[in-house]
Amino acid sequence: MSKVDKTVFYAKNVNDLFYQIKTSQNLEIVGGCTRIEEIPNKFISTRKIEELCRIDRHERYLDVGPGVTLSELLEIGPNHLPEVLYKALISIANPNVRNLATVAGNIMETNQKLTLYAPLMVLDAKLDIESPSEKQTVPIQNFRGLPEGFILRNIRIPLTDGDISIFKRIGPEHSIDETSASFAFIAETERNNISRIALSFAGPFVFRSKEFETSLIGLRLPLSKKNVKEIHENAKEKFTEASKDIMMNDVMRQQFSNLVRYAFEQLM
């Protein structure tokens, strides 16, 4: 078999990126390439486009460019990142991989949602996507892939944190496969009542039920054993219904169930 040459394209800025995509057929956008099994024959990396590699810090949120590496996001530090996000970031691979892997690369995987997806869902992160003629903002929970001609321009991450924040990885400790998933949970309380609950799962599919979360607002704390049992059963029912058409092993379902129970036991 003859060797296929790889063609690398470069862009100075976002406008130039759109031009390259338009004029170069089958050109693929890549980040750090840490999850790509085979480099595309024609590709352009976001790492050289300064405006896609910025972190802009605001009082209530971060704007994170898709070309920002996981290490660069971690450098903000645990005191300035939501706890659930910081825990997720430090769980990913090792420093060498985090120096290359980009935020976009972690959340843009189509067949298997990676580590950051669940924590970004409970934080209500939003994705700014853009084409040469249109801009859209999409809650990450509703994101199903980029429309043709669009790029990911920005990830907006609210700097909210819970009184209780939990992040857990499911599956192999140091790799990602079809048994991998992430679980994230945030609980906010006010005057001994639940004021906000957010719970998410991301792996073979994504799960978050706003109906389930809303039903818990106002519950008196501490929760009783009966409360936790009822909440646990309700969450399992919602999860089972949402995943009924998904190929998923029983171990993963049981791990989700165990994590839900553990999360709400922290409110007892």
PDB file of C-alpha atoms in Angstrom:
ATOM      1  CA  MET A   1       0.000   0.000   0.000  1.00  0.00           C
ATOM      2  CA  SER A   2       1.433   3.367  -0.951  1.00  0.00           C
ATOM      3  CA  LYS A   3       2.014   5.974   1.665  1.00  0.00           C
ATOM      4  CA  VAL A   4      -0.568   8.780   1.744  1.00  0.00           C
ATOM      5  CA  ASP A   5       0.897  12.237   2.311  1.00  0.00           C
ATOM      6  CA  LYS A   6      -0.723  14.397   4.950  1.00  0.00           C
ATOM      7  CA  THR A   7      -1.555  17.979   4.002  1.00  0.00           C
ATOM      8  CA  VAL A   8      -1.515  20.532   6.793  1.00  0.00           C
ATOM      9  CA  PHE A   9      -3.358  23.829   6.370  1.00  0.00           C
ATOM     10  CA  TYR A  10      -2.870  26.949   8.452  1.00  0.00           C
ATOM     11  CA  ALA A  11      -5.158  29.859   9.242  1.00  0.00           C
ATOM     12  CA  LYS A  12      -4.256  33.271  10.661  1.00  0.00           C
ATOM     13  CA  ASN A  13      -7.668  33.931  12.172  1.00  0.00           C
ATOM     14  CA  VAL A  14     -11.293  32.761  12.147  1.00  0.00           C
ATOM     15  CA  ASN A  15     -12.106  34.453   8.835  1.00  0.00           C
ATOM     16  CA  ASP A  16      -9.129  32.737   7.266  1.00  0.00           C
ATOM     17  CA  LEU A  17     -10.300  29.436   8.789  1.00  0.00           C
ATOM     18  CA  PHE A  18     -13.690  29.801   7.098  1.00  0.00           C
ATOM     19  CA  TYR A  19     -11.936  30.582   3.825  1.00  0.00           C
ATOM     20  CA  GLN A  20      -9.747  27.469   4.104  1.00  0.00           C
ATOM     21  CA  ILE A  21     -12.769  25.284   4.878  1.00  0.00           C
ATOM     22  CA  LYS A  22     -14.669  26.700   1.917  1.00  0.00           C
ATOM     23  CA  THR A  23     -11.860  26.386  -0.598  1.00  0.00           C
ATOM     24  CA  SER A  24     -10.287  23.080   0.527  1.00  0.00           C
ATOM     25  CA  GLN A  25     -12.583  20.092   0.067  1.00  0.00           C
ATOM     26  CA  ASN A  26     -12.707  17.493   2.890  1.00  0.00           C
ATOM     27  CA  LEU A  27     -10.608  19.643   5.201  1.00  0.00           C
ATOM     28  CA  GLU A  28     -10.984  18.533   8.829  1.00  0.00           C
ATOM     29  CA  ILE A  29     -10.508  20.766  11.885  1.00  0.00           C
ATOM     30  CA  VAL A  30      -8.438  19.226  14.688  1.00  0.00           C
ATOM     31  CA  GLY A  31      -7.175  20.316  18.081  1.00  0.00           C
ATOM     32  CA  GLY A  32      -4.475  18.419  19.962  1.00  0.00           C
ATOM     33  CA  CYS A  33      -5.180  15.133  18.105  1.00  0.00           C
ATOM     34  CA  THR A  34      -4.983  13.106  21.343  1.00  0.00           C
ATOM     35  CA  ARG A  35      -8.188  11.193  20.492  1.00  0.00           C
ATOM     36  CA  ILE A  36      -7.604  10.766  16.771  1.00  0.00           C
ATOM     37  CA  GLU A  37      -6.602   7.216  15.865  1.00  0.00           C
ATOM     38  CA  GLU A  38      -5.485   8.284  12.401  1.00  0.00           C
ATOM     39  CA  ILE A  39      -4.567  11.810  11.366  1.00  0.00           C
ATOM     40  CA  PRO A  40      -6.810  13.051   8.499  1.00  0.00           C
ATOM     41  CA  ASN A  41      -5.204  13.400   5.091  1.00  0.00           C
ATOM     42  CA  LYS A  42      -6.101  17.096   5.056  1.00  0.00           C
ATOM     43  CA  PHE A  43      -6.442  18.977   8.314  1.00  0.00           C
ATOM     44  CA  ILE A  44      -6.156  22.355   9.965  1.00  0.00           C
ATOM     45  CA  SER A  45      -5.503  22.864  13.679  1.00  0.00           C
ATOM     46  CA  THR A  46      -7.122  25.499  15.889  1.00  0.00           C
ATOM     47  CA  ARG A  47      -3.944  25.722  17.991  1.00  0.00           C
ATOM     48  CA  LYS A  48      -2.420  28.422  15.786  1.00  0.00           C
ATOM     49  CA  ILE A  49      -5.513  30.659  15.809  1.00  0.00           C
ATOM     50  CA  GLU A  50      -5.057  33.059  18.702  1.00  0.00           C
ATOM     51  CA  GLU A  51      -8.697  34.127  19.013  1.00  0.00           C
ATOM     52  CA  LEU A  52      -9.740  30.467  19.488  1.00  0.00           C
ATOM     53  CA  CYS A  53      -7.140  29.871  22.204  1.00  0.00           C
ATOM     54  CA  ARG A  54      -8.133  32.546  24.703  1.00  0.00           C
ATOM     55  CA  ILE A  55      -9.581  32.377  28.188  1.00  0.00           C
ATOM     56  CA  ASP A  56     -11.548  35.482  29.172  1.00  0.00           C
ATOM     57  CA  ARG A  57     -12.428  35.652  32.847  1.00  0.00           C
ATOM     58  CA  HIS A  58     -15.583  37.472  33.916  1.00  0.00           C
ATOM     59  CA  GLU A  59     -17.226  37.841  37.300  1.00  0.00           C
ATOM     60  CA  ARG A  60     -19.805  35.106  36.760  1.00  0.00           C
ATOM     61  CA  TYR A  61     -18.453  33.026  33.899  1.00  0.00           C
ATOM     62  CA  LEU A  62     -15.468  32.028  31.807  1.00  0.00           C
ATOM     63  CA  ASP A  63     -15.284  32.291  28.034  1.00  0.00           C
ATOM     64  CA  VAL A  64     -13.021  29.487  26.871  1.00  0.00           C
ATOM     65  CA  GLY A  65     -11.852  29.154  23.280  1.00  0.00           C
ATOM     66  CA  PRO A  66     -12.057  25.682  21.716  1.00  0.00           C
ATOM     67  CA  GLY A  67      -8.282  25.589  21.196  1.00  0.00           C
ATOM     68  CA  VAL A  68      -7.511  26.089  24.905  1.00  0.00           C
ATOM     69  CA  THR A  69      -5.709  23.057  26.315  1.00  0.00           C
ATOM     70  CA  LEU A  70      -6.860  21.248  29.437  1.00  0.00           C
ATOM     71  CA  SER A  71      -3.648  22.303  31.182  1.00  0.00           C
ATOM     72  CA  GLU A  72      -4.277  25.955  30.370  1.00  0.00           C
ATOM     73  CA  LEU A  73      -7.767  25.722  31.857  1.00  0.00           C
ATOM     74  CA  LEU A  74      -6.393  23.951  34.938  1.00  0.00           C
ATOM     75  CA  GLU A  75      -3.892  26.765  35.467  1.00  0.00           C
ATOM     76  CA  ILE A  76      -6.766  29.014  36.531  1.00  0.00           C
ATOM     77  CA  GLY A  77      -6.640  27.000  39.743  1.00  0.00           C
ATOM     78  CA  PRO A  78      -9.060  25.230  42.073  1.00  0.00           C
ATOM     79  CA  ASN A  79     -10.065  28.446  43.823  1.00  0.00           C
ATOM     80  CA  HIS A  80     -11.269  30.037  40.565  1.00  0.00           C
ATOM     81  CA  LEU A  81     -12.889  27.068  38.805  1.00  0.00           C
ATOM     82  CA  PRO A  82     -16.108  25.309  39.810  1.00  0.00           C
ATOM     83  CA  GLU A  83     -15.095  22.335  41.956  1.00  0.00           C
ATOM     84  CA  VAL A  84     -16.912  19.809  39.783  1.00  0.00           C
ATOM     85  CA  LEU A  85     -15.020  21.014  36.697  1.00  0.00           C
ATOM     86  CA  TYR A  86     -11.634  21.064  38.429  1.00  0.00           C
ATOM     87  CA  LYS A  87     -12.137  17.489  39.635  1.00  0.00           C
ATOM     88  CA  ALA A  88     -12.979  16.413  36.100  1.00  0.00           C
ATOM     89  CA  LEU A  89      -9.950  18.126  34.576  1.00  0.00           C
ATOM     90  CA  ILE A  90      -7.408  16.592  36.942  1.00  0.00           C
ATOM     91  CA  SER A  91      -8.904  13.131  36.348  1.00  0.00           C
ATOM     92  CA  ILE A  92      -8.005  13.234  32.647  1.00  0.00           C
ATOM     93  CA  ALA A  93      -4.957  11.201  31.627  1.00  0.00           C
ATOM     94  CA  ASN A  94      -1.700  12.865  32.712  1.00  0.00           C
ATOM     95  CA  PRO A  95      -0.013  16.283  32.403  1.00  0.00           C
ATOM     96  CA  ASN A  96       1.614  15.412  29.071  1.00  0.00           C
ATOM     97  CA  VAL A  97      -1.750  14.586  27.482  1.00  0.00           C
ATOM     98  CA  ARG A  98      -3.445  17.582  29.109  1.00  0.00           C
ATOM     99  CA  ASN A  99      -0.776  19.839  27.585  1.00  0.00           C
ATOM    100  CA  LEU A 100      -1.953  18.770  24.117  1.00  0.00           C
ATOM    101  CA  ALA A 101      -5.649  17.928  24.505  1.00  0.00           C
ATOM    102  CA  THR A 102      -8.047  20.811  23.905  1.00  0.00           C
ATOM    103  CA  VAL A 103     -11.356  21.599  25.540  1.00  0.00           C
ATOM    104  CA  ALA A 104     -13.121  21.303  22.185  1.00  0.00           C
ATOM    105  CA  GLY A 105     -11.514  17.938  21.509  1.00  0.00           C
ATOM    106  CA  ASN A 106     -12.927  16.640  24.768  1.00  0.00           C
ATOM    107  CA  ILE A 107     -16.510  17.764  24.171  1.00  0.00           C
ATOM    108  CA  MET A 108     -16.805  17.342  20.394  1.00  0.00           C
ATOM    109  CA  GLU A 109     -16.455  13.556  20.295  1.00  0.00           C
ATOM    110  CA  THR A 110     -19.620  12.272  18.627  1.00  0.00           C
ATOM    111  CA  ASN A 111     -19.996   8.583  19.511  1.00  0.00           C
ATOM    112  CA  GLN A 112     -18.740   8.709  23.098  1.00  0.00           C
ATOM    113  CA  LYS A 113     -19.108  11.733  25.358  1.00  0.00           C
ATOM    114  CA  LEU A 114     -15.853  12.337  27.184  1.00  0.00           C
ATOM    115  CA  THR A 115     -14.921  13.481  30.677  1.00  0.00           C
ATOM    116  CA  LEU A 116     -15.898  17.153  30.629  1.00  0.00           C
ATOM    117  CA  TYR A 117     -19.379  16.693  29.196  1.00  0.00           C
ATOM    118  CA  ALA A 118     -21.184  15.784  32.434  1.00  0.00           C
ATOM    119  CA  PRO A 119     -19.682  18.576  34.581  1.00  0.00           C
ATOM    120  CA  LEU A 120     -20.289  21.152  31.855  1.00  0.00           C
ATOM    121  CA  MET A 121     -23.932  20.035  31.701  1.00  0.00           C
ATOM    122  CA  VAL A 122     -24.545  20.542  35.435  1.00  0.00           C
ATOM    123  CA  LEU A 123     -22.874  23.940  35.164  1.00  0.00           C
ATOM    124  CA  ASP A 124     -25.271  24.878  32.315  1.00  0.00           C
ATOM    125  CA  ALA A 125     -22.414  25.660  29.945  1.00  0.00           C
ATOM    126  CA  LYS A 126     -23.291  27.074  26.535  1.00  0.00           C
ATOM    127  CA  LEU A 127     -21.566  26.649  23.192  1.00  0.00           C
ATOM    128  CA  ASP A 128     -21.226  29.553  20.773  1.00  0.00           C
ATOM    129  CA  ILE A 129     -21.122  28.197  17.224  1.00  0.00           C
ATOM    130  CA  GLU A 130     -20.611  30.238  14.105  1.00  0.00           C
ATOM    131  CA  SER A 131     -20.687  30.133  10.312  1.00  0.00           C
ATOM    132  CA  PRO A 132     -19.619  32.930   7.956  1.00  0.00           C
ATOM    133  CA  SER A 133     -23.185  34.244   8.019  1.00  0.00           C
ATOM    134  CA  GLU A 134     -24.739  33.125  11.314  1.00  0.00           C
ATOM    135  CA  LYS A 135     -24.092  32.835  15.056  1.00  0.00           C
ATOM    136  CA  GLN A 136     -25.916  30.533  17.467  1.00  0.00           C
ATOM    137  CA  THR A 137     -25.706  29.782  21.182  1.00  0.00           C
ATOM    138  CA  VAL A 138     -26.584  26.221  22.188  1.00  0.00           C
ATOM    139  CA  PRO A 139     -26.867  24.788  25.733  1.00  0.00           C
ATOM    140  CA  ILE A 140     -24.395  21.918  25.853  1.00  0.00           C
ATOM    141  CA  GLN A 141     -27.187  19.577  26.945  1.00  0.00           C
ATOM    142  CA  ASN A 142     -28.927  20.176  23.602  1.00  0.00           C
ATOM    143  CA  PHE A 143     -25.797  20.011  21.445  1.00  0.00           C
ATOM    144  CA  ARG A 144     -25.924  17.225  18.857  1.00  0.00           C
ATOM    145  CA  GLY A 145     -23.010  18.201  16.635  1.00  0.00           C
ATOM    146  CA  LEU A 146     -21.980  21.102  14.439  1.00  0.00           C
ATOM    147  CA  PRO A 147     -24.184  21.985  11.465  1.00  0.00           C
ATOM    148  CA  GLU A 148     -22.373  21.985   8.154  1.00  0.00           C
ATOM    149  CA  GLY A 149     -20.264  25.094   7.685  1.00  0.00           C
ATOM    150  CA  PHE A 150     -20.148  25.941  11.401  1.00  0.00           C
ATOM    151  CA  ILE A 151     -17.252  25.984  13.835  1.00  0.00           C
ATOM    152  CA  LEU A 152     -17.197  25.990  17.622  1.00  0.00           C
ATOM    153  CA  ARG A 153     -16.187  29.517  18.579  1.00  0.00           C
ATOM    154  CA  ASN A 154     -16.494  29.620  22.374  1.00  0.00           C
ATOM    155  CA  ILE A 155     -17.512  27.655  25.469  1.00  0.00           C
ATOM    156  CA  ARG A 156     -19.161  29.792  28.164  1.00  0.00           C
ATOM    157  CA  ILE A 157     -18.810  28.216  31.607  1.00  0.00           C
ATOM    158  CA  PRO A 158     -20.793  29.708  34.517  1.00  0.00           C
ATOM    159  CA  LEU A 159     -18.728  30.083  37.683  1.00  0.00           C
ATOM    160  CA  THR A 160     -21.415  28.577  39.878  1.00  0.00           C
ATOM    161  CA  ASP A 161     -20.607  26.071  42.563  1.00  0.00           C
ATOM    162  CA  GLY A 162     -22.666  23.925  44.850  1.00  0.00           C
ATOM    163  CA  ASP A 163     -22.627  23.350  48.575  1.00  0.00           C
ATOM    164  CA  ILE A 164     -22.010  19.784  47.456  1.00  0.00           C
ATOM    165  CA  SER A 165     -20.140  19.010  44.232  1.00  0.00           C
ATOM    166  CA  ILE A 166     -19.447  15.467  43.065  1.00  0.00           C
ATOM    167  CA  PHE A 167     -17.638  14.214  39.991  1.00  0.00           C
ATOM    168  CA  LYS A 168     -16.958  10.539  39.286  1.00  0.00           C
ATOM    169  CA  ARG A 169     -15.593   8.681  36.288  1.00  0.00           C
ATOM    170  CA  ILE A 170     -17.066   5.321  35.338  1.00  0.00           C
ATOM    171  CA  GLY A 171     -15.029   2.686  33.521  1.00  0.00           C
ATOM    172  CA  PRO A 172     -11.247   2.309  33.029  1.00  0.00           C
ATOM    173  CA  GLU A 173      -9.163   4.661  35.152  1.00  0.00           C
ATOM    174  CA  HIS A 174      -6.616   5.769  32.566  1.00  0.00           C
ATOM    175  CA  SER A 175      -8.363   5.272  29.225  1.00  0.00           C
ATOM    176  CA  ILE A 176     -11.669   5.823  27.432  1.00  0.00           C
ATOM    177  CA  ASP A 177     -13.709   3.050  25.836  1.00  0.00           C
ATOM    178  CA  GLU A 178     -17.357   2.096  25.279  1.00  0.00           C
ATOM    179  CA  THR A 179     -17.771   1.395  29.016  1.00  0.00           C
ATOM    180  CA  SER A 180     -16.591   4.879  30.020  1.00  0.00           C
ATOM    181  CA  ALA A 181     -18.842   7.615  31.339  1.00  0.00           C
ATOM    182  CA  SER A 182     -18.854  10.558  33.726  1.00  0.00           C
ATOM    183  CA  PHE A 183     -21.253  11.482  36.517  1.00  0.00           C
ATOM    184  CA  ALA A 184     -21.634  14.999  37.915  1.00  0.00           C
ATOM    185  CA  PHE A 185     -23.791  16.378  40.711  1.00  0.00           C
ATOM    186  CA  ILE A 186     -24.286  19.803  42.257  1.00  0.00           C
ATOM    187  CA  ALA A 187     -26.575  20.666  45.151  1.00  0.00           C
ATOM    188  CA  GLU A 188     -27.212  24.195  46.395  1.00  0.00           C
ATOM    189  CA  THR A 189     -29.053  24.851  49.631  1.00  0.00           C
ATOM    190  CA  GLU A 190     -30.662  27.851  51.260  1.00  0.00           C
ATOM    191  CA  ARG A 191     -32.184  28.040  54.737  1.00  0.00           C
ATOM    192  CA  ASN A 192     -32.148  24.252  55.124  1.00  0.00           C
ATOM    193  CA  ASN A 193     -33.938  23.710  51.828  1.00  0.00           C
ATOM    194  CA  ILE A 194     -32.737  22.489  48.446  1.00  0.00           C
ATOM    195  CA  SER A 195     -32.566  25.540  46.165  1.00  0.00           C
ATOM    196  CA  ARG A 196     -30.942  23.848  43.157  1.00  0.00           C
ATOM    197  CA  ILE A 197     -30.062  20.322  42.084  1.00  0.00           C
ATOM    198  CA  ALA A 198     -28.227  19.385  38.906  1.00  0.00           C
ATOM    199  CA  LEU A 199     -27.344  15.792  38.027  1.00  0.00           C
ATOM    200  CA  SER A 200     -25.891  14.514  34.777  1.00  0.00           C
ATOM    201  CA  PHE A 201     -24.420  11.441  33.120  1.00  0.00           C
ATOM    202  CA  ALA A 202     -22.446  11.401  29.877  1.00  0.00           C
ATOM    203  CA  GLY A 203     -21.011   8.411  28.044  1.00  0.00           C
ATOM    204  CA  PRO A 204     -22.794   6.290  25.426  1.00  0.00           C
ATOM    205  CA  PHE A 205     -25.564   8.886  25.734  1.00  0.00           C
ATOM    206  CA  VAL A 206     -26.229  11.994  27.812  1.00  0.00           C
ATOM    207  CA  PHE A 207     -28.753  12.197  30.621  1.00  0.00           C
ATOM    208  CA  ARG A 208     -30.089  15.139  32.537  1.00  0.00           C
ATOM    209  CA  SER A 209     -33.708  15.563  33.586  1.00  0.00           C
ATOM    210  CA  LYS A 210     -34.821  19.102  34.401  1.00  0.00           C
ATOM    211  CA  GLU A 211     -38.210  17.683  35.420  1.00  0.00           C
ATOM    212  CA  PHE A 212     -36.521  15.458  38.008  1.00  0.00           C
ATOM    213  CA  GLU A 213     -34.372  18.319  39.298  1.00  0.00           C
ATOM    214  CA  THR A 214     -37.272  20.774  39.561  1.00  0.00           C
ATOM    215  CA  SER A 215     -39.310  18.271  41.580  1.00  0.00           C
ATOM    216  CA  LEU A 216     -36.664  18.398  44.339  1.00  0.00           C
ATOM    217  CA  ILE A 217     -36.488  22.165  44.804  1.00  0.00           C
ATOM    218  CA  GLY A 218     -37.787  23.188  48.209  1.00  0.00           C
ATOM    219  CA  LEU A 219     -37.270  19.823  49.919  1.00  0.00           C
ATOM    220  CA  ARG A 220     -36.433  20.233  53.584  1.00  0.00           C
ATOM    221  CA  LEU A 221     -32.964  19.274  54.774  1.00  0.00           C
ATOM    222  CA  PRO A 222     -31.611  17.040  56.074  1.00  0.00           C
ATOM    223  CA  LEU A 223     -33.194  14.416  53.852  1.00  0.00           C
ATOM    224  CA  SER A 224     -34.594  11.323  55.524  1.00  0.00           C
ATOM    225  CA  LYS A 225     -33.799   7.757  54.476  1.00  0.00           C
ATOM    226  CA  LYS A 226     -37.301   7.620  52.982  1.00  0.00           C
ATOM    227  CA  ASN A 227     -36.601  10.798  50.967  1.00  0.00           C
ATOM    228  CA  VAL A 228     -33.366   9.364  49.581  1.00  0.00           C
ATOM    229  CA  LYS A 229     -35.016   6.066  48.665  1.00  0.00           C
ATOM    230  CA  GLU A 230     -37.858   7.820  46.805  1.00  0.00           C
ATOM    231  CA  ILE A 231     -35.461  10.198  45.013  1.00  0.00           C
ATOM    232  CA  HIS A 232     -33.196   7.289  44.101  1.00  0.00           C
ATOM    233  CA  GLU A 233     -36.051   5.271  42.616  1.00  0.00           C
ATOM    234  CA  ASN A 234     -37.322   8.299  40.678  1.00  0.00           C
ATOM    235  CA  ALA A 235     -33.868   8.977  39.211  1.00  0.00           C
ATOM    236  CA  LYS A 236     -33.425   5.324  38.215  1.00  0.00           C
ATOM    237  CA  GLU A 237     -36.818   5.366  36.496  1.00  0.00           C
ATOM    238  CA  LYS A 238     -35.955   8.540  34.537  1.00  0.00           C
ATOM    239  CA  PHE A 239     -32.552   7.119  33.574  1.00  0.00           C
ATOM    240  CA  THR A 240     -34.008   3.779  32.477  1.00  0.00           C
ATOM    241  CA  GLU A 241     -36.605   5.496  30.306  1.00  0.00           C
ATOM    242  CA  ALA A 242     -34.024   7.812  28.710  1.00  0.00           C
ATOM    243  CA  SER A 243     -31.620   4.946  27.970  1.00  0.00           C
ATOM    244  CA  LYS A 244     -34.095   2.293  26.825  1.00  0.00           C
ATOM    245  CA  ASP A 245     -32.796   2.330  23.236  1.00  0.00           C
ATOM    246  CA  ILE A 246     -29.121   2.628  24.213  1.00  0.00           C
ATOM    247  CA  MET A 247     -26.682  -0.276  24.183  1.00  0.00           C
ATOM    248  CA  MET A 248     -25.296  -0.166  27.707  1.00  0.00           C
ATOM    249  CA  ASN A 249     -24.015  -2.855  30.048  1.00  0.00           C
ATOM    250  CA  ASP A 250     -25.690  -3.576  33.373  1.00  0.00           C
ATOM    251  CA  VAL A 251     -22.551  -2.618  35.294  1.00  0.00           C
ATOM    252  CA  MET A 252     -22.749   0.954  34.006  1.00  0.00           C
ATOM    253  CA  ARG A 253     -26.437   1.194  34.919  1.00  0.00           C
ATOM    254  CA  GLN A 254     -25.674  -0.074  38.422  1.00  0.00           C
ATOM    255  CA  GLN A 255     -22.822   2.389  38.837  1.00  0.00           C
ATOM    256  CA  PHE A 256     -25.135   5.247  37.898  1.00  0.00           C
ATOM    257  CA  SER A 257     -27.668   3.990  40.439  1.00  0.00           C
ATOM    258  CA  ASN A 258     -25.013   3.746  43.176  1.00  0.00           C
ATOM    259  CA  LEU A 259     -23.718   7.242  42.448  1.00  0.00           C
ATOM    260  CA  VAL A 260     -27.205   8.782  42.596  1.00  0.00           C
ATOM    261  CA  ARG A 261     -27.819   7.188  45.980  1.00  0.00           C
ATOM    262  CA  TYR A 262     -24.405   8.314  47.234  1.00  0.00           C
ATOM    263  CA  ALA A 263     -24.986  11.883  46.018  1.00  0.00           C
ATOM    264  CA  PHE A 264     -28.288  12.318  47.838  1.00  0.00           C
ATOM    265  CA  GLU A 265     -27.000  10.614  50.979  1.00  0.00           C
ATOM    266  CA  GLN A 266     -24.712  13.637  51.309  1.00  0.00           C
ATOM    267  CA  LEU A 267     -27.860  15.680  51.984  1.00  0.00           C
ATOM    268  CA  MET A 268     -29.006  13.525  54.877  1.00  0.00           C
TER     269      MET A 268
END
